[in-house]
C-alpha cells in the first residue's frame, strides 16, 4: 500500500470527503422535476435533502468512536458499502416516500467519508499541518459541488433523474475498490474503551466543556449551514423563478462554488503563515458582507441572476477561508479522540444545516429572500461564535 501521506492517499481522502457534497449537488437540477414526477410539493421534495443531512448528522456520532476503537479502514469500508446499496435503491424507487428513506440510508453510508478522512488527516499530519492539508483537500473537493450540478443538469435533461443516482452507485463501487486496495490503517492510538457508554459520555463532556472547541464547532456549523441554505433553495430560485435550464443552473452553481475554491486555496497558502484565528476572523467577515449584500438586494426586490450569484460567491469565499481552519482548530487539540471530536463537530454542523433546509422548504417565496436571510443570519452566527467563544478574552 502507498504511504499514508502520499499524493495517492490524499486524492482518495478528498474523494471520500466529496461523498457528501456530490450526493446533494449532483441531483439538485432534478429537484423541480421530482415535484412533477412524484406529483408532490416542494416541501416534500426538500425532505430528500433535509433527511439526508439528518442521517448524516446522526451517523457522525457513530463513525468517530467506531474508528477510534476499531480503526479507520474498517469504518470506511463498512460505510462505503452501505452507501453503494442505498444509492442503488434511490435509482430504482418509484415513489417519493421510498426515495426519502433511501436517502436517509445513503447518508448513513456517506458520512464515513468526511468523519474518518478528517481523523486520518489528524493521524498522519498532526495538529500543525492539518489545517493546510484540509484546506487543499477542500479546494480540490470543490470539483464535486462545481461539477455536480453541471453534470447532473445534463444527465437529467438527457437521461432523466434516475441517472444521477446510477452515477453515484458507480462512484461508490469505484471508491470501495480504491479504499480496499490503497488505504492502510492510520490509527496508531486505538482506544479500547472508545465505545463504552461511560467513556463516550466523559469524552463528550470534556469536549463540550472546552470553550474553544464549542466556538470552533459552532463556527463550522454556521458557515456550512450558509452553504446548505444555497444548496437547498438555489434550484427553486434559479430554475423555478429565473427560469434557467438545469444545465444553466449547473453553470451558475459552479460560479458560486468557485468562490469556495478560491477561499480554500488562500487558506492552504496562508494558514500556516498567518494562523488559523486570523484566517477565521477574515473569512467570517467576508461571509457576513456577502450575506448582508444578498439580504439587501432581496429586500430591494432585485430578482436577477447576478443578485443571487454575486453575494453567495462572496459568502463562499469567506467560508473557504473559515471552514478548514475552524475544523482543524476543533479536532487538532485531541489526538487521542480525533474521531470523536470530528464526529461531534459534524453532528452539530449537519443538524443545524438540516434545520435550515427545512425552514427554507417551508418558507419558499417568489424571491430569494428566505434563502438570503438564512445565509445572512448564519454568517452572523459564525462571526459571533468565533469572536465570543474562540478569541481569547482580554
CSV table of C-alpha atoms in Angstrom, one decimal:
chain,number,residue,atom,x,y,z
A,1,UNK,CA,0.0,0.0,0.0
A,2,UNK,CA,1.2,3.6,-0.6
A,3,UNK,CA,2.4,5.8,2.2
A,4,UNK,CA,-0.4,7.4,4.2
A,5,UNK,CA,0.9,10.9,3.3
A,6,UNK,CA,1.3,10.1,-0.4
A,7,UNK,CA,-0.5,12.0,-3.1
A,8,UNK,CA,-2.5,8.9,-4.0
A,9,UNK,CA,-3.9,8.7,-0.5
A,10,UNK,CA,-4.6,12.4,-0.4
A,11,UNK,CA,-6.6,12.1,-3.6
A,12,UNK,CA,-8.6,9.2,-2.1
A,13,UNK,CA,-9.3,11.1,1.1
A,14,UNK,CA,-10.5,14.0,-1.0
A,15,UNK,CA,-12.9,11.7,-2.9
A,16,UNK,CA,-14.1,10.3,0.4
A,17,UNK,CA,-14.9,13.8,1.7
A,18,UNK,CA,-16.7,14.5,-1.6
A,19,UNK,CA,-19.3,11.8,-0.8
A,20,UNK,CA,-21.5,14.4,1.0
A,21,UNK,CA,-21.5,17.3,-1.5
A,22,UNK,CA,-21.7,15.0,-4.5
A,23,UNK,CA,-24.7,13.2,-3.0
A,24,UNK,CA,-26.6,16.5,-2.6
A,25,UNK,CA,-25.3,18.6,-5.5
A,26,UNK,CA,-25.5,16.1,-8.4
A,27,UNK,CA,-29.3,15.8,-8.3
A,28,UNK,CA,-30.1,19.5,-7.4
A,29,UNK,CA,-31.1,20.3,-11.0
A,30,UNK,CA,-33.7,17.5,-10.9
A,31,UNK,CA,-35.5,18.7,-7.7
A,32,UNK,CA,-38.1,20.7,-9.6
A,33,UNK,CA,-38.6,17.6,-11.9
A,34,UNK,CA,-39.2,15.4,-8.8
A,35,UNK,CA,-42.1,17.6,-7.8
A,36,UNK,CA,-43.8,16.7,-11.1
A,37,UNK,CA,-42.7,13.1,-11.4
A,38,UNK,CA,-43.9,12.1,-7.9
A,39,UNK,CA,-46.9,14.5,-8.0
A,40,UNK,CA,-45.9,16.1,-4.7
A,41,UNK,CA,-45.0,19.6,-3.3
A,42,UNK,CA,-41.7,21.4,-2.9
A,43,UNK,CA,-41.6,20.8,0.9
A,44,UNK,CA,-41.8,17.1,0.4
A,45,UNK,CA,-39.1,17.0,-2.2
A,46,UNK,CA,-36.9,19.2,0.1
A,47,UNK,CA,-37.1,16.4,2.6
A,48,UNK,CA,-34.8,14.3,0.3
A,49,UNK,CA,-32.2,16.9,1.2
A,50,UNK,CA,-33.0,17.5,4.8
A,51,UNK,CA,-33.4,13.8,5.6
A,52,UNK,CA,-30.0,13.2,4.0
A,53,UNK,CA,-28.5,15.7,6.4
A,54,UNK,CA,-30.3,14.3,9.4
A,55,UNK,CA,-28.9,10.8,8.6
A,56,UNK,CA,-25.5,12.4,8.0
A,57,UNK,CA,-25.7,14.1,11.4
A,58,UNK,CA,-26.8,11.0,13.4
A,59,UNK,CA,-24.2,8.8,11.9
A,60,UNK,CA,-21.4,11.3,12.7
A,61,UNK,CA,-21.8,10.2,16.3
A,62,UNK,CA,-21.1,6.6,15.3
A,63,UNK,CA,-18.2,6.6,12.9
A,64,UNK,CA,-15.9,8.7,15.0
A,65,UNK,CA,-15.9,6.4,18.1
A,66,UNK,CA,-16.0,3.3,15.9
A,67,UNK,CA,-12.9,4.4,14.0
A,68,UNK,CA,-11.2,5.3,17.3
A,69,UNK,CA,-11.9,1.8,18.6
A,70,UNK,CA,-11.5,-0.5,15.6
A,71,UNK,CA,-9.5,1.7,13.2
A,72,UNK,CA,-10.1,4.0,10.2
A,73,UNK,CA,-10.0,1.3,7.5
A,74,UNK,CA,-12.9,-0.9,8.6
A,75,UNK,CA,-15.1,2.1,9.4
A,76,UNK,CA,-14.5,3.4,5.8
A,77,UNK,CA,-15.2,0.0,4.1
A,78,UNK,CA,-18.4,-0.6,6.0
A,79,UNK,CA,-19.8,2.9,5.4
A,80,UNK,CA,-19.0,2.9,1.6
A,81,UNK,CA,-20.8,-0.5,1.2
A,82,UNK,CA,-23.9,1.0,2.9
A,83,UNK,CA,-23.7,4.0,0.6
A,84,UNK,CA,-23.5,1.8,-2.5
A,85,UNK,CA,-26.6,-0.2,-1.7
A,86,UNK,CA,-28.6,2.9,-0.7
A,87,UNK,CA,-27.6,4.7,-3.9
A,88,UNK,CA,-28.9,1.8,-6.0
A,89,UNK,CA,-32.2,1.9,-4.0
A,90,UNK,CA,-32.5,5.6,-4.8
A,91,UNK,CA,-32.1,4.9,-8.5
A,92,UNK,CA,-34.7,2.1,-8.5
A,93,UNK,CA,-37.5,3.6,-6.4
A,94,UNK,CA,-41.0,4.5,-7.8
A,95,UNK,CA,-42.3,6.7,-5.0
A,96,UNK,CA,-41.2,9.7,-3.1
A,97,UNK,CA,-41.5,8.0,0.3
A,98,UNK,CA,-39.1,5.3,-0.6
A,99,UNK,CA,-36.7,7.8,-2.1
A,100,UNK,CA,-36.7,9.8,1.2
A,101,UNK,CA,-36.0,6.6,3.2
A,102,UNK,CA,-33.2,5.5,0.8
A,103,UNK,CA,-31.7,9.0,1.0
A,104,UNK,CA,-31.5,8.6,4.8
A,105,UNK,CA,-29.6,5.3,4.5
A,106,UNK,CA,-27.4,6.8,1.7
A,107,UNK,CA,-26.4,9.5,4.3
A,108,UNK,CA,-25.6,6.8,6.9
A,109,UNK,CA,-23.0,5.4,4.5
A,110,UNK,CA,-21.8,8.7,3.0
A,111,UNK,CA,-20.9,10.1,6.5
A,112,UNK,CA,-18.0,7.7,6.8
A,113,UNK,CA,-16.1,9.8,4.2
A,114,UNK,CA,-15.6,13.2,5.9
A,115,UNK,CA,-15.6,11.9,9.5
A,116,UNK,CA,-13.0,9.3,9.0
A,117,UNK,CA,-11.0,11.2,6.4
A,118,UNK,CA,-10.6,14.2,8.8
A,119,UNK,CA,-9.4,11.8,11.5
A,120,UNK,CA,-6.9,10.2,9.1
A,121,UNK,CA,-5.5,13.7,8.3
A,122,UNK,CA,-5.1,14.3,12.1
A,123,UNK,CA,-3.4,10.8,12.4
A,124,UNK,CA,-0.9,11.4,9.6
A,125,UNK,CA,-0.2,15.1,9.5
A,126,UNK,CA,-0.6,16.2,13.2
A,127,UNK,CA,-2.1,19.3,14.6
A,128,UNK,CA,0.1,21.9,12.9
A,129,UNK,CA,-0.2,20.7,9.3
A,130,UNK,CA,-3.8,19.6,9.5
A,131,UNK,CA,-5.3,23.0,8.5
A,132,UNK,CA,-3.1,23.3,5.4
A,133,UNK,CA,-3.9,19.7,4.3
A,134,UNK,CA,-7.6,20.1,5.0
A,135,UNK,CA,-7.6,23.4,3.1
A,136,UNK,CA,-6.1,21.9,0.0
A,137,UNK,CA,-8.5,19.0,0.2
A,138,UNK,CA,-11.4,21.4,0.5
A,139,UNK,CA,-10.1,23.3,-2.6
A,140,UNK,CA,-9.9,20.0,-4.6
A,141,UNK,CA,-13.2,18.9,-3.2
A,142,UNK,CA,-14.9,21.9,-4.8
A,143,UNK,CA,-14.8,19.9,-8.0
A,144,UNK,CA,-17.7,17.9,-6.7
A,145,UNK,CA,-20.1,20.7,-6.0
A,146,UNK,CA,-18.9,22.7,-9.0
A,147,UNK,CA,-19.1,19.8,-11.5
A,148,UNK,CA,-22.0,18.1,-9.8
A,149,UNK,CA,-24.9,20.4,-10.8
A,150,UNK,CA,-23.5,20.8,-14.3
A,151,UNK,CA,-23.2,17.1,-14.8
A,152,UNK,CA,-26.5,16.5,-13.0
A,153,UNK,CA,-28.3,19.0,-15.2
A,154,UNK,CA,-27.0,17.3,-18.4
A,155,UNK,CA,-27.9,13.9,-17.1
A,156,UNK,CA,-31.4,15.0,-16.0
A,157,UNK,CA,-32.1,16.6,-19.5
A,158,UNK,CA,-30.7,13.6,-21.4
A,159,UNK,CA,-31.5,10.5,-19.3
A,160,UNK,CA,-33.8,11.6,-16.5
A,161,UNK,CA,-33.4,12.0,-12.8
A,162,UNK,CA,-32.5,8.3,-12.1
A,163,UNK,CA,-29.3,8.6,-14.0
A,164,UNK,CA,-27.9,10.8,-11.2
A,165,UNK,CA,-28.2,8.1,-8.6
A,166,UNK,CA,-26.9,5.4,-11.0
A,167,UNK,CA,-23.8,7.5,-11.4
A,168,UNK,CA,-23.5,7.8,-7.6
A,169,UNK,CA,-23.7,4.0,-7.4
A,170,UNK,CA,-20.9,3.6,-9.8
A,171,UNK,CA,-18.8,6.2,-7.9
A,172,UNK,CA,-19.3,4.3,-4.7
A,173,UNK,CA,-18.2,1.0,-6.3
A,174,UNK,CA,-15.0,2.7,-7.6
A,175,UNK,CA,-14.2,4.3,-4.2
A,176,UNK,CA,-14.9,1.0,-2.3
A,177,UNK,CA,-12.3,-0.8,-4.6
A,178,UNK,CA,-9.8,2.0,-4.2
A,179,UNK,CA,-10.1,2.1,-0.4
A,180,UNK,CA,-9.7,-1.6,-0.2
A,181,UNK,CA,-6.6,-1.5,-2.3
A,182,UNK,CA,-4.9,1.7,-1.2
A,183,UNK,CA,-6.0,2.7,2.3
A,184,UNK,CA,-3.9,1.3,5.2
A,185,UNK,CA,-4.7,1.7,8.8
A,186,UNK,CA,-3.5,5.1,10.3
A,187,UNK,CA,-4.9,4.9,13.8
A,188,UNK,CA,-1.9,4.2,16.0
A,189,UNK,CA,-3.7,5.1,19.2
A,190,UNK,CA,-6.8,2.9,19.2
A,191,UNK,CA,-8.9,3.3,22.3
A,192,UNK,CA,-10.2,0.0,23.6
A,193,UNK,CA,-12.8,1.9,25.7
A,194,UNK,CA,-13.9,4.3,23.0
A,195,UNK,CA,-17.4,2.7,22.6
A,196,UNK,CA,-18.1,2.2,26.3
A,197,UNK,CA,-21.1,4.4,27.3
A,198,UNK,CA,-19.4,5.9,30.3
A,199,UNK,CA,-16.2,6.7,28.3
A,200,UNK,CA,-18.3,8.2,25.5
A,201,UNK,CA,-20.2,10.5,27.9
A,202,UNK,CA,-17.0,11.5,29.6
A,203,UNK,CA,-15.3,12.4,26.3
A,204,UNK,CA,-18.3,14.3,25.0
A,205,UNK,CA,-18.4,16.2,28.3
A,206,UNK,CA,-14.8,17.0,28.1
A,207,UNK,CA,-15.2,18.4,24.6
A,208,UNK,CA,-18.3,20.4,25.4
A,209,UNK,CA,-16.6,22.0,28.5
A,210,UNK,CA,-13.9,23.3,26.2
A,211,UNK,CA,-15.0,26.9,25.3
A,212,UNK,CA,-12.6,27.0,22.4
A,213,UNK,CA,-13.9,23.7,21.0
A,214,UNK,CA,-17.5,24.8,21.2
A,215,UNK,CA,-16.7,28.1,19.5
A,216,UNK,CA,-14.9,26.3,16.6
A,217,UNK,CA,-17.7,23.8,16.3
A,218,UNK,CA,-20.4,26.5,16.1
A,219,UNK,CA,-18.3,28.4,13.6
A,220,UNK,CA,-18.1,25.3,11.4
A,221,UNK,CA,-21.8,24.6,11.8
A,222,UNK,CA,-22.9,28.1,10.9
A,223,UNK,CA,-20.5,28.5,8.0
A,224,UNK,CA,-21.6,25.2,6.5
A,225,UNK,CA,-25.3,26.0,7.0
A,226,UNK,CA,-24.9,29.0,4.8
A,227,UNK,CA,-23.6,26.7,2.0
A,228,UNK,CA,-26.5,24.3,2.6
A,229,UNK,CA,-29.0,27.2,2.5
A,230,UNK,CA,-27.9,27.9,-1.0
A,231,UNK,CA,-27.9,24.2,-1.9
A,232,UNK,CA,-31.4,23.9,-0.5
A,233,UNK,CA,-33.0,26.9,-2.1
A,234,UNK,CA,-31.0,27.6,-5.3
A,235,UNK,CA,-32.7,25.3,-7.7
A,236,UNK,CA,-36.1,26.7,-6.9
A,237,UNK,CA,-34.9,30.3,-7.2
A,238,UNK,CA,-32.8,29.9,-10.3
A,239,UNK,CA,-34.8,27.3,-12.2
A,240,UNK,CA,-38.3,28.0,-10.7
A,241,UNK,CA,-38.2,31.8,-10.6
A,242,UNK,CA,-35.5,32.9,-13.0
A,243,UNK,CA,-36.3,30.0,-15.5
A,244,UNK,CA,-32.8,28.8,-16.0
A,245,UNK,CA,-32.4,25.4,-17.6
A,246,UNK,CA,-30.9,22.6,-15.5
A,247,UNK,CA,-27.7,23.0,-17.4
A,248,UNK,CA,-27.6,26.8,-17.0
A,249,UNK,CA,-28.3,26.2,-13.3
A,250,UNK,CA,-25.3,23.9,-13.0
A,251,UNK,CA,-23.1,26.5,-14.6
A,252,UNK,CA,-24.3,29.2,-12.2
A,253,UNK,CA,-23.8,26.9,-9.3
A,254,UNK,CA,-20.3,26.3,-10.5
A,255,UNK,CA,-19.5,30.0,-10.5
A,256,UNK,CA,-20.7,30.2,-6.8
A,257,UNK,CA,-18.6,27.2,-5.9
A,258,UNK,CA,-15.5,28.9,-7.4
A,259,UNK,CA,-15.7,31.3,-4.5
A,260,UNK,CA,-15.2,28.4,-2.1
A,261,UNK,CA,-12.4,27.1,-4.2
A,262,UNK,CA,-10.6,30.4,-4.1
A,263,UNK,CA,-11.1,30.8,-0.4
A,264,UNK,CA,-9.8,27.2,0.3
A,265,UNK,CA,-6.8,27.9,-1.9
A,266,UNK,CA,-5.9,31.0,0.0
A,267,UNK,CA,-6.4,29.1,3.3
A,268,UNK,CA,-4.0,26.5,2.2
A,269,UNK,CA,-1.4,29.1,1.2
A,270,UNK,CA,-1.8,31.4,4.1
A,271,UNK,CA,-3.0,29.5,7.2
A,272,UNK,CA,0.5,28.3,8.3
A,273,UNK,CA,1.9,31.9,7.9
A,274,UNK,CA,-1.0,33.9,9.3
A,275,UNK,CA,-2.5,31.5,11.8
A,276,UNK,CA,-5.9,29.9,12.0
A,277,UNK,CA,-7.6,32.5,14.2
A,278,UNK,CA,-6.7,35.4,11.8
A,279,UNK,CA,-7.9,33.4,8.8
A,280,UNK,CA,-11.2,32.6,10.5
A,281,UNK,CA,-11.8,36.3,11.5
A,282,UNK,CA,-11.2,37.3,7.9
A,283,UNK,CA,-13.3,34.6,6.5
A,284,UNK,CA,-16.3,35.2,8.7
A,285,UNK,CA,-16.2,38.9,8.0
A,286,UNK,CA,-16.2,38.3,4.2
A,287,UNK,CA,-19.1,35.8,4.5
A,288,UNK,CA,-21.0,38.3,6.6
A,289,UNK,CA,-20.5,41.0,3.9
A,290,UNK,CA,-21.8,38.6,1.3
A,291,UNK,CA,-24.8,37.7,3.4
A,292,UNK,CA,-25.8,41.3,4.1
A,293,UNK,CA,-25.4,42.2,0.5
A,294,UNK,CA,-27.8,39.3,-0.5
A,295,UNK,CA,-30.4,40.3,2.1
A,296,UNK,CA,-30.3,43.9,0.9
A,297,UNK,CA,-30.8,43.0,-2.7
A,298,UNK,CA,-33.6,40.7,-1.8
A,299,UNK,CA,-35.4,43.3,0.3
A,300,UNK,CA,-35.0,45.7,-2.6
A,301,UNK,CA,-36.9,43.3,-4.8
A,302,UNK,CA,-34.0,42.7,-7.2
A,303,UNK,CA,-34.7,39.2,-8.6
A,304,UNK,CA,-31.8,38.8,-11.0
A,305,UNK,CA,-29.1,36.2,-11.6
A,306,UNK,CA,-26.3,38.5,-10.5
A,307,UNK,CA,-28.2,39.5,-7.4
A,308,UNK,CA,-28.1,35.8,-6.3
A,309,UNK,CA,-24.7,34.7,-7.6
A,310,UNK,CA,-22.6,37.6,-6.5
A,311,UNK,CA,-23.5,37.7,-2.8
A,312,UNK,CA,-23.3,34.0,-2.5
A,313,UNK,CA,-19.9,33.9,-4.3
A,314,UNK,CA,-18.7,36.4,-1.6
A,315,UNK,CA,-20.1,34.3,1.2
A,316,UNK,CA,-18.5,31.1,-0.2
A,317,UNK,CA,-15.1,32.9,-0.5
A,318,UNK,CA,-15.3,33.6,3.2
A,319,UNK,CA,-16.5,30.0,4.0
A,320,UNK,CA,-13.4,28.6,2.2
A,321,UNK,CA,-11.2,30.7,4.5
A,322,UNK,CA,-13.1,29.7,7.6
A,323,UNK,CA,-14.1,26.0,7.4
A,324,UNK,CA,-10.7,24.2,7.2
A,325,UNK,CA,-9.2,26.4,9.9
A,326,UNK,CA,-12.1,26.1,12.2
A,327,UNK,CA,-12.2,22.3,11.7
A,328,UNK,CA,-8.5,21.9,12.3
A,329,UNK,CA,-8.9,24.1,15.4
A,330,UNK,CA,-11.6,21.9,16.8
A,331,UNK,CA,-10.0,18.5,16.1
A,332,UNK,CA,-6.3,19.3,16.4
A,333,UNK,CA,-6.0,19.5,20.2
A,334,UNK,CA,-7.4,16.0,20.7
A,335,UNK,CA,-5.2,13.3,19.1
A,336,UNK,CA,-6.4,10.5,21.3
A,337,UNK,CA,-10.1,11.1,20.3
A,338,UNK,CA,-9.8,12.8,16.9
A,339,UNK,CA,-12.6,10.6,15.5
A,340,UNK,CA,-14.9,11.6,18.3
A,341,UNK,CA,-14.1,15.3,18.1
A,342,UNK,CA,-14.7,15.1,14.3
A,343,UNK,CA,-18.0,13.3,14.9
A,344,UNK,CA,-19.3,15.9,17.3
A,345,UNK,CA,-18.4,18.8,15.1
A,346,UNK,CA,-20.0,17.0,12.1
A,347,UNK,CA,-23.2,16.2,14.0
A,348,UNK,CA,-23.8,19.8,15.1
A,349,UNK,CA,-22.8,21.0,11.6
A,350,UNK,CA,-25.3,18.8,9.8
A,351,UNK,CA,-28.1,19.2,12.4
A,352,UNK,CA,-28.0,23.0,12.1
A,353,UNK,CA,-27.9,22.7,8.3
A,354,UNK,CA,-30.8,20.2,8.1
A,355,UNK,CA,-32.9,22.6,10.2
A,356,UNK,CA,-32.0,25.5,7.8
A,357,UNK,CA,-33.1,23.3,4.9
A,358,UNK,CA,-36.5,22.5,6.5
A,359,UNK,CA,-37.1,26.2,7.2
A,360,UNK,CA,-36.3,27.2,3.6
A,361,UNK,CA,-38.5,24.4,2.3
A,362,UNK,CA,-41.5,25.8,4.2
A,363,UNK,CA,-40.8,29.5,3.6
A,364,UNK,CA,-40.4,29.2,-0.1
A,365,UNK,CA,-41.4,32.5,-1.8
A,366,UNK,CA,-41.4,34.3,-5.1
A,367,UNK,CA,-37.9,35.8,-4.4
A,368,UNK,CA,-34.6,34.8,-3.0
A,369,UNK,CA,-35.4,36.4,0.3
A,370,UNK,CA,-35.8,33.3,2.5
A,371,UNK,CA,-32.6,31.8,1.2
A,372,UNK,CA,-30.6,35.0,1.5
A,373,UNK,CA,-32.0,35.7,5.0
A,374,UNK,CA,-30.8,32.3,6.2
A,375,UNK,CA,-27.4,32.9,4.7
A,376,UNK,CA,-27.1,36.3,6.3
A,377,UNK,CA,-28.1,35.0,9.7
A,378,UNK,CA,-25.7,32.1,9.8
A,379,UNK,CA,-22.9,34.3,8.6
A,380,UNK,CA,-23.6,36.5,11.6
A,381,UNK,CA,-23.7,33.4,13.8
A,382,UNK,CA,-20.3,32.2,12.6
A,383,UNK,CA,-18.7,35.6,13.2
A,384,UNK,CA,-20.1,35.9,16.7
A,385,UNK,CA,-19.3,32.3,17.6
A,386,UNK,CA,-15.6,32.8,16.8
A,387,UNK,CA,-15.4,36.3,18.3
A,388,UNK,CA,-17.2,35.4,21.6
A,389,UNK,CA,-16.0,31.8,22.3
A,390,UNK,CA,-12.7,31.2,20.5
A,391,UNK,CA,-10.9,34.6,20.6
A,392,UNK,CA,-9.1,34.8,24.0
A,393,UNK,CA,-10.6,37.2,26.4
A,394,UNK,CA,-8.7,40.4,27.2
